[in-house]
């Protein structure tokens, strides 16, 4: 990716905070005319720097009161085993993030459910039944003093 100047970096910073702000407000915040600002935003979109816009949901308002990060080790390091696990995680609505990582285990999941009984059900019925899973370690989120995910 080509390097960006300070103004493009500011545009990204402002849109990360509020992707719904008007072009007029964005232009004012970064010190550009509205037309110049719009051209920059369109260029960032066209280059794929801005990949999309999304709503940030209040998980508690949706009934999600329990979050855990789960490390998962596989018993086989084959491509087929990894692909089967990834397909299963893609089908699991409780899994909101699935990352293939380096280290002692192969995957790190972010799991969001209503409560501890719902997590126990996911742990037992979804993860616990997959033949390629060898190890599961859960890290329960007690609070999130910083969460900059969009």
PDB file of C-alpha atoms in Angstrom:
ATOM      1  CA  UNK A   1       0.000   0.000   0.000  1.00  0.00           C
ATOM      2  CA  UNK A   2       1.252   3.470  -0.826  1.00  0.00           C
ATOM      3  CA  UNK A   3       2.015   5.692   2.131  1.00  0.00           C
ATOM      4  CA  UNK A   4      -0.718   8.051   3.252  1.00  0.00           C
ATOM      5  CA  UNK A   5      -0.424  11.662   4.164  1.00  0.00           C
ATOM      6  CA  UNK A   6      -1.616  13.205   7.421  1.00  0.00           C
ATOM      7  CA  UNK A   7      -4.990  14.265   5.997  1.00  0.00           C
ATOM      8  CA  UNK A   8      -5.871  10.758   4.786  1.00  0.00           C
ATOM      9  CA  UNK A   9      -4.842   9.378   8.172  1.00  0.00           C
ATOM     10  CA  UNK A  10      -7.152  11.926   9.852  1.00  0.00           C
ATOM     11  CA  UNK A  11     -10.007  10.955   7.533  1.00  0.00           C
ATOM     12  CA  UNK A  12      -9.575   7.312   8.540  1.00  0.00           C
ATOM     13  CA  UNK A  13      -9.379   8.249  12.203  1.00  0.00           C
ATOM     14  CA  UNK A  14     -12.584  10.293  12.048  1.00  0.00           C
ATOM     15  CA  UNK A  15     -14.502   7.670  10.031  1.00  0.00           C
ATOM     16  CA  UNK A  16     -13.390   4.970  12.463  1.00  0.00           C
ATOM     17  CA  UNK A  17     -14.984   6.981  15.270  1.00  0.00           C
ATOM     18  CA  UNK A  18     -18.167   7.714  13.327  1.00  0.00           C
ATOM     19  CA  UNK A  19     -18.649   6.175   9.899  1.00  0.00           C
ATOM     20  CA  UNK A  20     -22.053   7.854   9.517  1.00  0.00           C
ATOM     21  CA  UNK A  21     -20.916  11.456   9.769  1.00  0.00           C
ATOM     22  CA  UNK A  22     -21.735  13.600   6.783  1.00  0.00           C
ATOM     23  CA  UNK A  23     -19.079  14.478   4.258  1.00  0.00           C
ATOM     24  CA  UNK A  24     -19.565  18.128   5.248  1.00  0.00           C
ATOM     25  CA  UNK A  25     -18.762  17.393   8.892  1.00  0.00           C
ATOM     26  CA  UNK A  26     -15.827  15.162   7.944  1.00  0.00           C
ATOM     27  CA  UNK A  27     -14.415  17.845   5.656  1.00  0.00           C
ATOM     28  CA  UNK A  28     -14.680  20.394   8.467  1.00  0.00           C
ATOM     29  CA  UNK A  29     -12.918  18.096  10.945  1.00  0.00           C
ATOM     30  CA  UNK A  30      -9.977  17.382   8.627  1.00  0.00           C
ATOM     31  CA  UNK A  31      -9.678  20.866   7.149  1.00  0.00           C
ATOM     32  CA  UNK A  32     -10.650  20.192   3.530  1.00  0.00           C
ATOM     33  CA  UNK A  33     -13.347  21.450   1.203  1.00  0.00           C
ATOM     34  CA  UNK A  34     -16.276  19.013   0.939  1.00  0.00           C
ATOM     35  CA  UNK A  35     -15.430  18.108  -2.664  1.00  0.00           C
ATOM     36  CA  UNK A  36     -11.755  17.429  -1.880  1.00  0.00           C
ATOM     37  CA  UNK A  37     -12.766  15.375   1.152  1.00  0.00           C
ATOM     38  CA  UNK A  38     -15.222  13.298  -0.860  1.00  0.00           C
ATOM     39  CA  UNK A  39     -12.566  12.603  -3.510  1.00  0.00           C
ATOM     40  CA  UNK A  40     -10.183  11.386  -0.806  1.00  0.00           C
ATOM     41  CA  UNK A  41     -12.783   9.134   0.809  1.00  0.00           C
ATOM     42  CA  UNK A  42     -13.728   7.667  -2.578  1.00  0.00           C
ATOM     43  CA  UNK A  43     -10.051   7.080  -3.349  1.00  0.00           C
ATOM     44  CA  UNK A  44      -9.566   5.296   0.002  1.00  0.00           C
ATOM     45  CA  UNK A  45     -12.619   3.137  -0.758  1.00  0.00           C
ATOM     46  CA  UNK A  46     -11.456   2.376  -4.305  1.00  0.00           C
ATOM     47  CA  UNK A  47      -7.989   1.362  -3.049  1.00  0.00           C
ATOM     48  CA  UNK A  48      -9.558  -0.934  -0.467  1.00  0.00           C
ATOM     49  CA  UNK A  49      -8.195   0.987   2.517  1.00  0.00           C
ATOM     50  CA  UNK A  50     -11.802   1.532   3.585  1.00  0.00           C
ATOM     51  CA  UNK A  51     -13.267  -1.949   3.177  1.00  0.00           C
ATOM     52  CA  UNK A  52     -16.773  -1.125   4.372  1.00  0.00           C
ATOM     53  CA  UNK A  53     -18.982   0.466   6.983  1.00  0.00           C
ATOM     54  CA  UNK A  54     -20.910  -1.271   9.735  1.00  0.00           C
ATOM     55  CA  UNK A  55     -23.099  -0.721  12.740  1.00  0.00           C
ATOM     56  CA  UNK A  56     -21.613  -1.171  16.208  1.00  0.00           C
ATOM     57  CA  UNK A  57     -24.158  -3.127  18.214  1.00  0.00           C
ATOM     58  CA  UNK A  58     -24.889  -2.949  21.925  1.00  0.00           C
ATOM     59  CA  UNK A  59     -24.490  -6.628  22.749  1.00  0.00           C
ATOM     60  CA  UNK A  60     -26.229  -6.312  26.140  1.00  0.00           C
ATOM     61  CA  UNK A  61     -29.298  -4.797  24.451  1.00  0.00           C
ATOM     62  CA  UNK A  62     -29.362  -7.884  22.212  1.00  0.00           C
ATOM     63  CA  UNK A  63     -29.261 -10.258  25.179  1.00  0.00           C
ATOM     64  CA  UNK A  64     -25.566 -11.075  24.931  1.00  0.00           C
ATOM     65  CA  UNK A  65     -24.177 -10.897  28.448  1.00  0.00           C
ATOM     66  CA  UNK A  66     -21.297 -13.383  28.291  1.00  0.00           C
ATOM     67  CA  UNK A  67     -18.121 -13.124  26.248  1.00  0.00           C
ATOM     68  CA  UNK A  68     -15.181 -15.510  26.243  1.00  0.00           C
ATOM     69  CA  UNK A  69     -12.004 -15.888  24.252  1.00  0.00           C
ATOM     70  CA  UNK A  70     -11.383 -19.537  23.581  1.00  0.00           C
ATOM     71  CA  UNK A  71      -8.120 -21.082  22.470  1.00  0.00           C
ATOM     72  CA  UNK A  72      -8.541 -24.291  20.504  1.00  0.00           C
ATOM     73  CA  UNK A  73      -5.866 -26.854  19.745  1.00  0.00           C
ATOM     74  CA  UNK A  74      -6.371 -29.390  16.986  1.00  0.00           C
ATOM     75  CA  UNK A  75      -5.277 -33.027  17.127  1.00  0.00           C
ATOM     76  CA  UNK A  76      -4.197 -32.958  13.488  1.00  0.00           C
ATOM     77  CA  UNK A  77      -2.371 -30.210  11.631  1.00  0.00           C
ATOM     78  CA  UNK A  78      -3.598 -31.157   8.190  1.00  0.00           C
ATOM     79  CA  UNK A  79      -5.242 -28.749   5.803  1.00  0.00           C
ATOM     80  CA  UNK A  80      -8.405 -30.883   5.819  1.00  0.00           C
ATOM     81  CA  UNK A  81      -8.610 -30.735   9.621  1.00  0.00           C
ATOM     82  CA  UNK A  82      -8.195 -26.962   9.662  1.00  0.00           C
ATOM     83  CA  UNK A  83     -10.757 -26.459   6.896  1.00  0.00           C
ATOM     84  CA  UNK A  84     -13.294 -28.687   8.672  1.00  0.00           C
ATOM     85  CA  UNK A  85     -12.829 -26.748  11.909  1.00  0.00           C
ATOM     86  CA  UNK A  86     -13.132 -23.400  10.123  1.00  0.00           C
ATOM     87  CA  UNK A  87     -16.349 -24.523   8.381  1.00  0.00           C
ATOM     88  CA  UNK A  88     -17.824 -25.548  11.739  1.00  0.00           C
ATOM     89  CA  UNK A  89     -16.922 -22.176  13.268  1.00  0.00           C
ATOM     90  CA  UNK A  90     -18.405 -20.314  10.288  1.00  0.00           C
ATOM     91  CA  UNK A  91     -21.717 -22.097  10.988  1.00  0.00           C
ATOM     92  CA  UNK A  92     -21.651 -21.368  14.754  1.00  0.00           C
ATOM     93  CA  UNK A  93     -23.554 -18.118  15.469  1.00  0.00           C
ATOM     94  CA  UNK A  94     -21.909 -17.882  18.898  1.00  0.00           C
ATOM     95  CA  UNK A  95     -18.488 -17.424  17.285  1.00  0.00           C
ATOM     96  CA  UNK A  96     -18.109 -13.794  16.271  1.00  0.00           C
ATOM     97  CA  UNK A  97     -14.370 -14.031  15.539  1.00  0.00           C
ATOM     98  CA  UNK A  98     -12.188 -16.976  14.547  1.00  0.00           C
ATOM     99  CA  UNK A  99      -8.453 -16.446  14.134  1.00  0.00           C
ATOM    100  CA  UNK A 100      -5.829 -18.974  13.008  1.00  0.00           C
ATOM    101  CA  UNK A 101      -2.848 -18.136  15.222  1.00  0.00           C
ATOM    102  CA  UNK A 102       0.714 -19.225  15.944  1.00  0.00           C
ATOM    103  CA  UNK A 103       1.857 -20.669  19.243  1.00  0.00           C
ATOM    104  CA  UNK A 104       0.746 -23.607  21.379  1.00  0.00           C
ATOM    105  CA  UNK A 105      -2.743 -23.778  19.808  1.00  0.00           C
ATOM    106  CA  UNK A 106      -4.135 -23.249  16.327  1.00  0.00           C
ATOM    107  CA  UNK A 107      -7.187 -21.015  16.868  1.00  0.00           C
ATOM    108  CA  UNK A 108      -8.445 -18.165  19.002  1.00  0.00           C
ATOM    109  CA  UNK A 109     -12.205 -17.585  19.063  1.00  0.00           C
ATOM    110  CA  UNK A 110     -14.325 -14.756  20.404  1.00  0.00           C
ATOM    111  CA  UNK A 111     -17.579 -16.284  21.610  1.00  0.00           C
ATOM    112  CA  UNK A 112     -20.602 -14.189  22.600  1.00  0.00           C
ATOM    113  CA  UNK A 113     -23.695 -15.765  24.167  1.00  0.00           C
ATOM    114  CA  UNK A 114     -26.472 -14.867  26.605  1.00  0.00           C
ATOM    115  CA  UNK A 115     -25.001 -16.360  29.770  1.00  0.00           C
ATOM    116  CA  UNK A 116     -22.831 -19.084  31.317  1.00  0.00           C
ATOM    117  CA  UNK A 117     -25.317 -21.929  30.650  1.00  0.00           C
ATOM    118  CA  UNK A 118     -25.425 -20.906  26.970  1.00  0.00           C
ATOM    119  CA  UNK A 119     -21.614 -20.924  26.875  1.00  0.00           C
ATOM    120  CA  UNK A 120     -21.504 -24.357  28.538  1.00  0.00           C
ATOM    121  CA  UNK A 121     -23.883 -25.628  25.839  1.00  0.00           C
ATOM    122  CA  UNK A 122     -21.669 -24.177  23.076  1.00  0.00           C
ATOM    123  CA  UNK A 123     -18.526 -25.597  24.733  1.00  0.00           C
ATOM    124  CA  UNK A 124     -20.057 -29.071  25.073  1.00  0.00           C
ATOM    125  CA  UNK A 125     -22.286 -29.373  22.026  1.00  0.00           C
ATOM    126  CA  UNK A 126     -20.386 -27.357  19.405  1.00  0.00           C
ATOM    127  CA  UNK A 127     -16.694 -27.488  20.272  1.00  0.00           C
ATOM    128  CA  UNK A 128     -16.779 -30.700  22.276  1.00  0.00           C
ATOM    129  CA  UNK A 129     -18.261 -32.744  19.450  1.00  0.00           C
ATOM    130  CA  UNK A 130     -15.763 -31.776  16.749  1.00  0.00           C
ATOM    131  CA  UNK A 131     -13.410 -34.714  16.070  1.00  0.00           C
ATOM    132  CA  UNK A 132     -10.452 -32.468  15.244  1.00  0.00           C
ATOM    133  CA  UNK A 133     -10.516 -30.551  18.565  1.00  0.00           C
ATOM    134  CA  UNK A 134      -7.867 -31.665  21.039  1.00  0.00           C
ATOM    135  CA  UNK A 135      -7.721 -28.845  23.595  1.00  0.00           C
ATOM    136  CA  UNK A 136     -10.043 -26.035  24.673  1.00  0.00           C
ATOM    137  CA  UNK A 137      -9.127 -23.227  27.062  1.00  0.00           C
ATOM    138  CA  UNK A 138     -11.675 -20.548  27.937  1.00  0.00           C
ATOM    139  CA  UNK A 139     -10.882 -17.002  29.029  1.00  0.00           C
ATOM    140  CA  UNK A 140     -14.009 -15.298  30.358  1.00  0.00           C
ATOM    141  CA  UNK A 141     -14.208 -11.538  29.746  1.00  0.00           C
ATOM    142  CA  UNK A 142     -15.035  -9.729  32.994  1.00  0.00           C
ATOM    143  CA  UNK A 143     -14.899  -6.247  31.465  1.00  0.00           C
ATOM    144  CA  UNK A 144     -13.634  -4.367  28.439  1.00  0.00           C
ATOM    145  CA  UNK A 145     -12.112  -1.028  29.442  1.00  0.00           C
ATOM    146  CA  UNK A 146     -10.939  -0.554  25.842  1.00  0.00           C
ATOM    147  CA  UNK A 147     -12.590  -2.051  22.794  1.00  0.00           C
ATOM    148  CA  UNK A 148     -11.849  -0.260  19.520  1.00  0.00           C
ATOM    149  CA  UNK A 149     -13.319  -2.903  17.215  1.00  0.00           C
ATOM    150  CA  UNK A 150     -15.652  -1.437  14.623  1.00  0.00           C
TER     151      UNK A 150
END
